[in-house]
Coordinates of C-alpha atoms and ligand atoms in Angstrom, one line a residue:
M1265 CA -7.6 0.3 48.1
Q1266 CA -7.6 -3.5 48.1
Q1267 CA -5.2 -4.6 45.5
K1268 CA -1.8 -5.8 46.6
Q1269 CA -0.5 -7.4 43.4
V1270 CA 0.5 -5.3 40.4
R1271 CA 0.5 -7.1 37.1
V1272 CA 1.5 -4.8 34.3
I1273 CA 1.1 -5.0 30.5
E1274 CA 4.0 -2.9 29.3
F1275 CA 2.8 -1.9 25.8
F1276 CA 5.6 -0.5 23.5
S1277 CA 8.1 -1.7 26.0
G1278 CA 11.3 -0.6 24.1
I1279 CA 14.3 -1.2 26.5
G1280 CA 12.0 -1.1 29.5
G1281 CA 12.2 2.5 30.7
L1282 CA 8.7 2.3 32.3
R1283 CA 9.5 -0.9 34.1
S1284 CA 12.8 0.5 35.3
S1285 CA 11.0 3.6 36.6
Y1286 CA 8.6 1.4 38.6
E1287 CA 11.3 -0.7 40.0
H1288 CA 13.4 2.3 41.1
S1289 CA 10.4 4.1 42.6
S1290 CA 9.7 3.9 46.3
I1291 CA 6.6 1.7 45.5
N1292 CA 7.1 -1.4 47.6
I1293 CA 4.7 -3.7 45.8
S1294 CA 6.4 -6.3 43.7
A1295 CA 5.1 -6.3 40.1
T1296 CA 5.0 -8.7 37.3
F1297 CA 5.6 -7.3 33.8
I1298 CA 4.4 -8.6 30.4
P1299 CA 6.3 -6.5 27.8
F1300 CA 5.2 -6.1 24.1
D1301 CA 7.3 -4.6 21.3
I1302 CA 8.2 -5.2 17.7
N1303 CA 11.7 -3.7 17.7
E1304 CA 14.1 -6.6 17.8
I1305 CA 17.1 -4.6 19.0
A1306 CA 15.2 -3.0 21.9
N1307 CA 13.8 -6.4 22.8
K1308 CA 17.3 -7.9 23.1
I1309 CA 18.3 -5.1 25.5
Y1310 CA 15.1 -5.6 27.4
S1311 CA 15.6 -9.4 27.7
K1312 CA 19.2 -9.1 28.7
N1313 CA 18.3 -6.8 31.6
F1314 CA 15.1 -8.3 32.8
K1315 CA 15.7 -11.9 31.9
E1316 CA 12.4 -12.0 30.2
E1317 CA 11.2 -12.6 26.6
V1318 CA 9.3 -9.7 25.1
Q1319 CA 6.1 -10.6 23.2
V1320 CA 6.8 -9.7 19.6
K1321 CA 3.2 -8.8 18.6
N1322 CA 2.0 -6.0 16.5
L1323 CA -0.4 -4.1 18.8
D1324 CA -2.5 -2.9 15.9
S1325 CA -4.3 -6.3 16.0
I1326 CA -4.1 -7.7 19.5
S1327 CA -7.4 -9.2 20.6
I1328 CA -9.5 -8.7 23.7
K1329 CA -9.1 -12.4 24.4
Q1330 CA -5.3 -12.1 24.4
I1331 CA -5.4 -9.2 26.8
E1332 CA -7.9 -10.8 29.1
S1333 CA -5.8 -14.0 29.2
L1334 CA -2.9 -12.0 30.7
N1335 CA -4.9 -11.3 33.8
C1336 CA -3.3 -7.9 34.3
N1337 CA -4.5 -5.0 36.4
T1338 CA -2.2 -2.2 35.1
W1339 CA -1.3 -0.7 31.7
F1340 CA 2.0 1.1 31.0
M1341 CA 2.7 2.6 27.7
S1342 CA 4.8 5.1 25.7
P1343 CA 3.2 4.8 22.2
P1344 CA 5.1 5.9 19.1
C1345 CA 5.4 9.7 19.1
Q1346 CA 5.9 10.3 15.3
P1347 CA 2.2 11.1 14.6
Y1348 CA 2.4 14.1 16.9
N1349 CA 5.9 15.4 16.1
T1350 CA 6.4 18.3 13.8
S1351 CA 9.6 17.1 12.2
I1352 CA 9.7 16.7 8.4
M1353 CA 9.9 12.9 8.8
S1354 CA 6.8 12.8 10.9
K1355 CA 4.5 15.3 9.1
H1356 CA 2.2 15.5 12.2
K1357 CA -0.6 13.4 10.8
D1358 CA -2.1 12.7 14.2
I1359 CA -5.1 10.4 14.0
N1360 CA -4.5 9.7 10.3
D1361 CA -1.0 8.4 10.9
P1362 CA -0.8 4.6 10.6
R1363 CA 1.6 4.6 13.7
A1364 CA -1.3 5.9 15.8
K1365 CA -3.4 2.8 15.0
S1366 CA -2.1 0.6 17.8
V1367 CA -2.8 3.0 20.6
L1368 CA -6.2 3.8 19.2
H1369 CA -7.0 0.1 18.9
L1370 CA -6.1 -0.5 22.6
Y1371 CA -8.5 2.3 23.8
R1372 CA -11.2 2.1 21.1
D1373 CA -11.5 -1.7 20.6
I1374 CA -10.1 -3.3 23.8
L1375 CA -10.3 -1.3 27.0
P1376 CA -14.1 -0.6 27.0
F1377 CA -14.8 -4.3 26.4
L1378 CA -12.6 -5.9 29.1
I1379 CA -14.3 -7.6 31.9
N1380 CA -11.4 -6.7 34.2
K1381 CA -10.3 -3.3 33.2
P1382 CA -6.9 -2.0 34.3
T1383 CA -7.1 -0.2 37.6
H1384 CA -4.0 1.9 36.9
I1385 CA -2.8 3.3 33.6
F1386 CA 0.4 5.3 32.8
I1387 CA 1.0 7.0 29.4
E1388 CA 4.1 8.9 28.3
N1389 CA 4.5 10.9 25.1
V1390 CA 5.6 14.1 23.5
P1391 CA 3.9 17.4 24.6
L1392 CA 2.0 17.7 21.4
F1393 CA 0.2 14.4 22.2
K1394 CA -1.8 16.4 24.7
E1395 CA -3.4 18.5 21.9
S1396 CA -3.9 15.6 19.5
L1397 CA -7.1 14.1 18.2
V1398 CA -5.8 10.7 19.3
F1399 CA -5.5 11.8 22.9
K1400 CA -8.8 13.6 22.8
E1401 CA -10.4 10.3 21.9
I1402 CA -8.4 8.3 24.5
Y1403 CA -9.4 10.9 27.1
N1404 CA -13.1 10.6 26.3
I1405 CA -12.9 6.8 26.4
L1406 CA -11.2 6.9 29.8
I1407 CA -13.8 9.3 31.2
K1408 CA -16.7 7.2 29.8
N1409 CA -15.1 4.2 31.6
Q1410 CA -15.1 5.9 35.0
Y1411 CA -11.4 6.7 35.1
Y1412 CA -10.0 9.6 37.2
I1413 CA -7.2 11.4 35.2
K1414 CA -4.3 13.6 36.1
D1415 CA -1.7 14.8 33.7
I1416 CA 1.5 16.9 33.6
I1417 CA 4.1 18.2 31.2
C1418 CA 7.5 18.3 32.7
S1419 CA 11.2 17.7 32.1
P1420 CA 14.0 16.1 34.2
I1421 CA 15.6 19.5 34.4
D1422 CA 12.6 20.7 36.4
I1423 CA 13.5 18.2 39.2
G1424 CA 17.2 19.0 39.1
I1425 CA 18.4 16.4 36.7
P1426 CA 20.8 17.9 34.1
N1427 CA 18.8 17.0 31.0
S1428 CA 15.9 18.5 29.0
R1429 CA 13.4 16.0 27.9
T1430 CA 10.0 17.7 28.1
R1431 CA 7.2 15.1 27.9
Y1432 CA 3.5 14.7 28.5
Y1433 CA 2.5 12.2 31.2
V1434 CA -1.0 10.9 31.9
M1435 CA -2.0 8.9 35.0
A1436 CA -5.5 7.3 35.1
R1437 CA -7.0 5.1 37.7
L1438 CA -10.4 3.9 38.9
T1439 CA -10.1 5.6 42.4
P1440 CA -10.1 9.3 42.9
F1441 CA -6.8 11.2 43.4
K1442 CA -6.7 12.8 46.8
N1443 CA -3.8 15.3 46.2
E1444 CA -2.3 17.2 43.3
I1445 CA 1.0 16.0 41.7
Q1446 CA 4.0 17.3 43.6
L1447 CA 7.5 16.5 42.2
H1448 CA 10.6 16.7 44.4
Q1449 CA 14.1 17.7 43.5
E1450 CA 16.7 15.0 42.9
E1451 CA 20.2 15.5 44.3
E1452 CA 22.7 14.8 41.6
S1453 CA 22.3 17.9 39.4
M1454 CA 25.8 18.2 37.8
I1455 CA 27.0 16.4 34.7
S1456 CA 30.0 15.1 36.7
N1457 CA 27.7 12.7 38.6
Y1458 CA 26.9 10.8 35.4
L1459 CA 30.3 10.5 33.7
D1460 CA 32.2 7.2 33.0
D1461 CA 35.8 6.7 33.9
N1462 CA 38.3 6.0 31.1
V1463 CA 36.2 6.8 28.0
N1464 CA 37.4 5.1 24.8
E1465 CA 38.9 7.3 22.1
S1466 CA 36.2 6.3 19.7
Y1467 CA 33.8 8.7 21.4
Y1468 CA 36.0 11.8 20.7
I1469 CA 34.8 14.0 17.9
P1470 CA 37.0 14.0 14.8
S1471 CA 38.8 17.3 13.9
D1472 CA 37.2 17.4 10.4
L1473 CA 33.7 17.3 11.9
I1474 CA 34.6 19.9 14.5
L1475 CA 35.9 22.2 11.7
K1476 CA 32.8 21.6 9.5
K1477 CA 30.0 21.6 12.1
G1478 CA 31.6 22.5 15.4
M1479 CA 29.6 25.7 15.9
L1480 CA 26.4 23.7 15.8
F1481 CA 27.2 21.5 18.7
D1482 CA 25.7 22.1 22.1
I1483 CA 28.7 21.7 24.5
V1484 CA 28.7 21.3 28.3
G1485 CA 31.3 20.9 31.0
K1486 CA 31.4 18.7 34.1
D1487 CA 29.9 21.3 36.5
D1488 CA 27.2 22.3 34.1
K1489 CA 23.6 21.5 35.2
R1490 CA 22.0 20.9 31.8
T1491 CA 22.2 18.9 28.6
C1492 CA 19.9 19.0 25.6
C1493 CA 17.4 16.2 24.9
F1494 CA 19.2 13.1 23.6
T1495 CA 17.3 11.9 20.5
K1496 CA 17.6 8.7 18.5
S1497 CA 19.8 10.5 16.0
Y1498 CA 22.5 11.4 18.5
T1499 CA 26.0 11.1 16.8
K1500 CA 24.2 10.8 13.4
I1501 CA 23.0 14.5 13.2
V1502 CA 24.9 17.3 14.9
E1503 CA 22.3 19.9 15.6
G1504 CA 19.4 19.4 18.1
T1505 CA 20.1 15.7 18.9
G1506 CA 21.9 16.1 22.3
S1507 CA 24.8 17.8 23.9
I1508 CA 28.5 16.8 23.7
Y1509 CA 31.0 17.0 26.6
C1510 CA 34.1 19.1 27.1
P1511 CA 36.3 17.4 29.8
I1512 CA 38.7 20.4 30.2
E1513 CA 36.3 23.1 31.2
S1514 CA 34.1 23.0 34.3
H1515 CA 31.5 25.3 32.7
F1516 CA 31.8 25.4 28.9
I1517 CA 32.5 28.9 27.6
P1518 CA 31.3 29.4 24.0
V1519 CA 33.9 30.2 21.4
K1520 CA 33.7 32.4 18.3
K1521 CA 35.2 30.0 15.7
A1522 CA 35.1 26.3 15.1
E1523 CA 39.0 26.2 15.1
N1524 CA 39.0 27.3 18.7
L1525 CA 37.2 24.0 19.6
L1526 CA 40.0 21.8 18.2
N1527 CA 42.0 21.6 21.5
K1528 CA 39.0 21.1 23.8
N1529 CA 39.0 17.2 23.7
L1530 CA 35.3 17.3 22.8
R1531 CA 33.5 13.9 22.9
Y1532 CA 30.1 12.4 22.7
F1533 CA 28.4 11.2 25.9
T1534 CA 28.6 7.4 25.9
P1535 CA 25.5 5.2 25.8
N1536 CA 26.3 4.3 29.4
E1537 CA 26.3 8.0 30.5
I1538 CA 23.0 8.7 28.7
K1539 CA 21.6 5.6 30.5
K1540 CA 22.6 7.1 33.8
I1541 CA 21.2 10.6 32.9
H1542 CA 17.9 8.8 32.1
G1543 CA 18.0 7.3 35.6
F1544 CA 18.4 3.7 34.7
S1545 CA 20.2 1.7 37.5
S1546 CA 23.9 1.0 37.5
E1547 CA 23.2 -2.7 36.7
F1548 CA 21.2 -1.9 33.6
T1549 CA 23.2 -2.0 30.4
T1550 CA 22.5 -1.3 26.7
Q1551 CA 25.6 -3.2 25.8
V1552 CA 24.4 -6.5 24.3
D1553 CA 26.4 -8.7 21.9
G1554 CA 25.9 -7.6 18.3
I1555 CA 24.3 -4.2 19.1
T1556 CA 26.2 -1.2 17.9
D1557 CA 26.7 2.1 19.7
K1558 CA 24.4 3.8 17.1
Q1559 CA 21.6 1.2 17.9
Q1560 CA 22.1 1.8 21.6
Y1561 CA 21.8 5.6 21.0
Q1562 CA 18.6 5.0 19.0
C1563 CA 17.0 2.9 21.7
L1564 CA 18.1 5.4 24.5
G1565 CA 16.8 8.3 22.4
N1566 CA 13.4 6.5 22.2
S1567 CA 13.4 5.8 25.9
V1568 CA 12.3 7.8 29.0
S1569 CA 13.5 9.7 32.1
C1570 CA 13.1 7.1 34.9
F1571 CA 13.8 9.9 37.4
V1572 CA 10.6 11.8 36.4
I1573 CA 8.5 8.7 35.8
A1574 CA 9.4 7.0 39.1
Q1575 CA 8.0 10.0 41.0
L1576 CA 4.8 10.1 38.8
M1577 CA 4.3 6.4 39.4
E1578 CA 4.5 6.9 43.1
Y1579 CA 1.7 9.4 42.7
L1580 CA -0.3 7.0 40.4
F1581 CA -0.1 4.1 42.9
S1582 CA -0.7 6.2 46.0
D1583 CA -4.1 4.5 46.5
I1584 CA -2.5 1.1 47.0
K1585 CA -1.8 -0.1 50.5
E1586 CA 1.7 -1.7 50.7
Ligands
SAM1641 C1 8.7 5.5 22.2 S1 9.2 3.9 22.0 C2 9.0 3.3 23.7 C3 10.2 3.3 24.5 C4 10.1 2.7 25.8 N1 9.2 3.3 26.8 C5 11.5 2.6 26.4 O1 11.7 2.9 27.6 O2 12.4 2.2 25.7 C6 7.9 3.2 21.1 C7 8.1 1.7 20.9 O3 6.9 1.2 20.3 C8 7.2 0.1 19.5 N2 6.1 0.0 18.5 C9 5.7 0.8 17.6 N3 4.5 0.4 17.0 C10 4.3 -0.8 17.5 C11 3.2 -1.8 17.3 N4 2.3 -1.6 16.3 N5 3.2 -2.9 18.0 C12 4.1 -3.1 19.0 N6 5.2 -2.3 19.2 C13 5.2 -1.1 18.5 C14 8.5 0.5 18.9 O4 9.2 -0.6 18.4 C15 9.2 1.3 20.0 O5 10.1 0.4 20.7

C-alpha cells in the first residue's frame, strides 16, 4: 500500500475517543484529524485535550464540496446510537429516526460521489446497529463502492479490561484484508489498576440513597475483574448505568439487606477513573472549567473503549507501510 499520510475526518467526534484510540495504538503513522460535532460540552473537552477546534456543523446537511475540500483519506465515526437502542427513550425507530439522518446522508449522498473516497473507514455503534436497516443500506453502499469489510461485536472484558461495553465495530477499506481479526489480551485486568488516590468525599454514596436503592447497585471491589457498562446516566439513575466501588472489600460479597451496605464506604467511580477504564491516556482529562461531574459522566458514557478500538485500528491500517 502506498499511502503514508493519514488524514482523518472524525465525524461525531464527542470527546475524541476514536482519535485517542488511534493515537494510543501501535500504528506509527502520524495523523491529522478534523473533528465534527454539535455537542458544545464534548467539544470543549476535545479542544482542551487536542488543542484543536471542533467544527460545529450539523452533519445532516454537510456537502460533498465541504468534504472534498478537507482532502482526507480516512473516515472515523461513532454515529448516534439512539435509533437502534431498545430503551423507552429511543423507541428503536431505526431508519425512520431523525437521528439516523446524518449517518445516512454521509453514505447515501456523499461517499458515492466523492472523487477521492476514503481509503479506510472505522465505524463504532451498539450491537443492534448490525441488524438495522440503516446499516444494511450502508453495507450495500460500501460494497457497491468496492470496499472490503470486516466486522466484530466485542467488549473490553473480552480482552481482559474490567468493563463490559459490548459494541459493534465495522472496518472498511479499499484493499483486501489478508487475515482475520485477532484481539490480544491486555495486562491490567483488576479494578485496582484504574483507581485514583485520595478520592473526594462528594463521590461517596449518601446513606439515604443506600437505604432506598442500595440493593439495585452493582458493586465491585479492588481485585474484581469486571464493572458494568458506564452509561451517560451514571450517578443519575442507579440501576444498569454502571458499577460502584467498595474500597473495603477486595472482592465484593453481596449482602441480603440495604442496611448491611451502610458501613461499606461505597462510592461512585470518578470521571477520571472511568476515563482510565476506557483506555484514555493519563494526560487526557475531562475536567474543563465550567463542566460539571454529571456532564463529564454523560460525555464518558457516550464515548468508547480505546483499548478495544486501538487494536481494531491496527487491524484496519495493516495495509499501510510505516
Ligand atoms: C456516540 S457519540 C460519539 C462519541 C465519541 N466517539 C467519543 O469518543 O466521545 C455521538 C456524537 O454525535 C454527535 N452528533 C449527533 N448528531 C449529530 C449531527 N447531526 N451532526 C454532528 N454531530 C452530531 C453528538 O453530539 C455526540 O457527541
